[in-house]
Amino acid sequence: MPKVSKDFFATLDDDYIISERLYNCLKEEKVKLGELNRILNYRNIELPFYHLYSTLTLPPATKKEGLTVEGQCSECKRNGYFNTAIFAPSGSNVPTKILPYDLHYQPFDMDIFSLADFAFTWECMDLSNLKAHGNFVVRYARPLLVVSEKFKSILEKLKIKGLEFEQIIID
């Protein structure tokens, strides 16, 4: 059994994982979790973790502040989003600054949150790699996780570390 003490973390591929302990706390607080999948190891043995995944996706944001677009897919326009960074002058002791981002939305049907207290953004961070070559395998850019205020408050109440929240804005 792996010795992982975190209750919430992301894999190297940006999949979100929650511990069984956190899963039980969220269920107890009546957080709608949709359909989560139990994590299995390479021997198909269940581990005490769940993959926090949803098919619920927000519509495209109408205004994106603090995000830079580079190398975006010319067809889908979903990937190629990056946090805007302000790089310090070469040789200075000033650190690079990563700007917070704001996503603005036109009013949309909030019924999508009737199934789960979390969803994903339409915009995906990073670039998709749609052709396997060398050591690279096919990998899709990943969306940002959006959680309800209820979900956020429980994570804060449980003092889950390493999380940062940005508020989405509905104009």
CSV table of C-alpha atoms in Angstrom, one decimal:
chain,number,residue,atom,x,y,z
A,1,MET,CA,0.0,0.0,0.0
A,2,PRO,CA,1.4,3.4,-0.9
A,3,LYS,CA,2.2,5.8,1.9
A,4,VAL,CA,0.5,9.0,0.8
A,5,SER,CA,-0.6,11.3,3.5
A,6,LYS,CA,-2.2,14.0,1.4
A,7,ASP,CA,-6.0,14.3,1.1
A,8,PHE,CA,-6.0,16.3,-2.1
A,9,PHE,CA,-3.3,16.3,-4.8
A,10,ALA,CA,-2.7,16.4,-8.5
A,11,THR,CA,-0.8,13.7,-10.5
A,12,LEU,CA,1.9,14.6,-12.9
A,13,ASP,CA,-0.8,14.6,-15.7
A,14,ASP,CA,-2.9,17.0,-13.7
A,15,ASP,CA,-5.6,14.5,-12.6
A,16,TYR,CA,-7.1,15.4,-9.3
A,17,ILE,CA,-7.0,12.8,-6.5
A,18,ILE,CA,-8.8,12.8,-3.2
A,19,SER,CA,-8.2,10.4,-0.3
A,20,GLU,CA,-10.9,8.1,1.1
A,21,ARG,CA,-10.9,10.2,4.3
A,22,LEU,CA,-11.6,13.4,2.3
A,23,TYR,CA,-14.2,11.5,0.2
A,24,ASN,CA,-16.0,10.4,3.4
A,25,CYS,CA,-15.9,13.9,4.9
A,26,LEU,CA,-17.3,15.4,1.7
A,27,LYS,CA,-20.1,12.8,1.6
A,28,GLU,CA,-20.9,13.5,5.2
A,29,GLU,CA,-21.2,17.2,4.5
A,30,LYS,CA,-23.5,16.3,1.5
A,31,VAL,CA,-21.2,17.6,-1.1
A,32,LYS,CA,-22.4,16.4,-4.5
A,33,LEU,CA,-19.5,14.4,-6.0
A,34,GLY,CA,-21.1,13.1,-9.2
A,35,GLU,CA,-19.5,9.8,-10.3
A,36,LEU,CA,-16.0,9.4,-8.8
A,37,ASN,CA,-13.8,6.5,-9.7
A,38,ARG,CA,-11.8,4.5,-7.2
A,39,ILE,CA,-8.1,4.4,-7.9
A,40,LEU,CA,-6.6,0.9,-8.7
A,41,ASN,CA,-3.0,0.0,-8.6
A,42,TYR,CA,-1.2,-1.9,-11.4
A,43,ARG,CA,-2.5,-5.2,-9.9
A,44,ASN,CA,-6.1,-3.9,-10.0
A,45,ILE,CA,-6.2,-3.6,-6.2
A,46,GLU,CA,-8.3,-0.8,-4.8
A,47,LEU,CA,-6.4,2.0,-3.2
A,48,PRO,CA,-7.9,4.5,-0.6
A,49,PHE,CA,-8.2,7.2,-3.2
A,50,TYR,CA,-10.7,8.5,-5.7
A,51,HIS,CA,-10.2,10.3,-9.1
A,52,LEU,CA,-12.0,13.6,-8.9
A,53,TYR,CA,-13.4,13.8,-12.4
A,54,SER,CA,-16.5,15.3,-14.0
A,55,THR,CA,-18.0,15.6,-17.4
A,56,LEU,CA,-19.5,18.9,-16.3
A,57,THR,CA,-17.8,21.8,-18.2
A,58,LEU,CA,-18.4,25.5,-17.9
A,59,PRO,CA,-19.0,27.4,-21.1
A,60,PRO,CA,-16.1,29.3,-22.6
A,61,ALA,CA,-15.2,32.4,-20.4
A,62,THR,CA,-16.1,35.7,-22.1
A,63,LYS,CA,-13.1,37.5,-20.5
A,64,LYS,CA,-9.9,36.0,-19.3
A,65,GLU,CA,-7.5,38.2,-17.3
A,66,GLY,CA,-4.1,36.9,-16.2
A,67,LEU,CA,-4.0,34.2,-18.8
A,68,THR,CA,-1.8,34.2,-21.9
A,69,VAL,CA,-2.6,32.2,-25.0
A,70,GLU,CA,0.3,30.6,-26.9
A,71,GLY,CA,0.4,27.8,-29.5
A,72,GLN,CA,-3.4,27.3,-29.3
A,73,CYS,CA,-5.0,24.6,-31.4
A,74,SER,CA,-6.4,26.3,-34.5
A,75,GLU,CA,-9.4,24.0,-34.6
A,76,CYS,CA,-10.8,23.7,-31.0
A,77,LYS,CA,-9.2,26.8,-29.4
A,78,ARG,CA,-9.5,25.1,-26.1
A,79,ASN,CA,-5.9,24.6,-25.2
A,80,GLY,CA,-2.8,26.9,-25.1
A,81,TYR,CA,-3.7,28.8,-22.0
A,82,PHE,CA,-1.0,29.7,-19.5
A,83,ASN,CA,-0.7,31.8,-16.4
A,84,THR,CA,0.7,35.2,-17.3
A,85,ALA,CA,4.2,35.6,-15.9
A,86,ILE,CA,6.2,38.8,-15.5
A,87,PHE,CA,9.9,37.9,-15.9
A,88,ALA,CA,12.5,39.8,-13.9
A,89,PRO,CA,15.3,41.5,-15.8
A,90,SER,CA,18.3,39.2,-16.4
A,91,GLY,CA,20.8,39.3,-13.5
A,92,SER,CA,18.4,40.9,-11.1
A,93,ASN,CA,17.4,39.4,-7.8
A,94,VAL,CA,13.7,40.1,-8.5
A,95,PRO,CA,11.7,36.9,-8.7
A,96,THR,CA,9.4,36.1,-11.6
A,97,LYS,CA,5.9,37.0,-10.7
A,98,ILE,CA,2.9,34.8,-11.7
A,99,LEU,CA,-0.2,36.9,-12.0
A,100,PRO,CA,-3.6,35.6,-10.6
A,101,TYR,CA,-6.3,35.1,-13.2
A,102,ASP,CA,-9.9,36.1,-13.4
A,103,LEU,CA,-12.4,34.2,-15.5
A,104,HIS,CA,-15.5,36.1,-16.4
A,105,TYR,CA,-18.7,34.4,-17.6
A,106,GLN,CA,-22.0,35.6,-19.1
A,107,PRO,CA,-24.9,34.2,-17.0
A,108,PHE,CA,-25.3,30.5,-17.8
A,109,ASP,CA,-27.5,27.6,-16.7
A,110,MET,CA,-26.4,26.9,-13.1
A,111,ASP,CA,-28.3,23.5,-13.2
A,112,ILE,CA,-25.0,21.9,-14.2
A,113,PHE,CA,-24.2,22.1,-10.5
A,114,SER,CA,-27.2,20.0,-9.6
A,115,LEU,CA,-25.1,16.8,-10.3
A,116,ALA,CA,-21.9,17.8,-8.6
A,117,ASP,CA,-20.3,20.6,-6.6
A,118,PHE,CA,-17.5,20.8,-9.1
A,119,ALA,CA,-16.9,21.2,-12.8
A,120,PHE,CA,-14.1,22.0,-15.2
A,121,THR,CA,-13.3,25.1,-17.3
A,122,TRP,CA,-13.7,24.9,-21.0
A,123,GLU,CA,-10.3,26.5,-21.3
A,124,CYS,CA,-7.4,24.0,-20.9
A,125,MET,CA,-4.0,24.9,-19.5
A,126,ASP,CA,-0.9,24.0,-21.4
A,127,LEU,CA,-0.7,22.5,-24.9
A,128,SER,CA,-2.1,19.2,-26.1
A,129,ASN,CA,0.3,16.8,-27.6
A,130,LEU,CA,-1.8,14.9,-30.2
A,131,LYS,CA,1.0,13.0,-31.8
A,132,ALA,CA,3.2,10.4,-30.0
A,133,HIS,CA,6.9,10.9,-30.8
A,134,GLY,CA,10.0,9.9,-29.0
A,135,ASN,CA,9.4,9.8,-25.3
A,136,PHE,CA,6.1,11.7,-25.7
A,137,VAL,CA,2.7,10.1,-25.6
A,138,VAL,CA,-0.6,11.6,-26.6
A,139,ARG,CA,-1.6,14.0,-23.8
A,140,TYR,CA,-4.4,16.5,-23.7
A,141,ALA,CA,-4.1,19.9,-22.0
A,142,ARG,CA,-6.1,19.9,-18.8
A,143,PRO,CA,-8.9,22.3,-17.7
A,144,LEU,CA,-9.0,24.1,-14.4
A,145,LEU,CA,-11.1,22.7,-11.6
A,146,VAL,CA,-14.0,24.8,-10.5
A,147,VAL,CA,-15.6,24.1,-7.1
A,148,SER,CA,-18.7,25.4,-5.4
A,149,GLU,CA,-18.5,27.7,-2.4
A,150,LYS,CA,-19.7,24.7,-0.3
A,151,PHE,CA,-16.9,22.5,-1.5
A,152,LYS,CA,-14.3,25.2,-1.0
A,153,SER,CA,-15.4,26.0,2.6
A,154,ILE,CA,-15.2,22.3,3.5
A,155,LEU,CA,-11.6,22.1,2.1
A,156,GLU,CA,-10.7,25.2,4.1
A,157,LYS,CA,-12.4,23.9,7.2
A,158,LEU,CA,-10.4,20.6,7.0
A,159,LYS,CA,-7.2,22.7,6.4
A,160,ILE,CA,-6.3,20.9,3.2
A,161,LYS,CA,-2.9,22.4,2.3
A,162,GLY,CA,-1.5,23.5,-1.0
A,163,LEU,CA,-4.7,24.8,-2.6
A,164,GLU,CA,-5.2,28.2,-4.1
A,165,PHE,CA,-8.6,29.5,-5.1
A,166,GLU,CA,-9.5,32.1,-7.7
A,167,GLN,CA,-13.0,33.4,-7.9
A,168,ILE,CA,-14.9,33.1,-11.2
A,169,ILE,CA,-17.0,36.1,-12.0
A,170,ILE,CA,-20.4,36.0,-13.6
A,171,ASP,CA,-21.1,39.3,-15.2
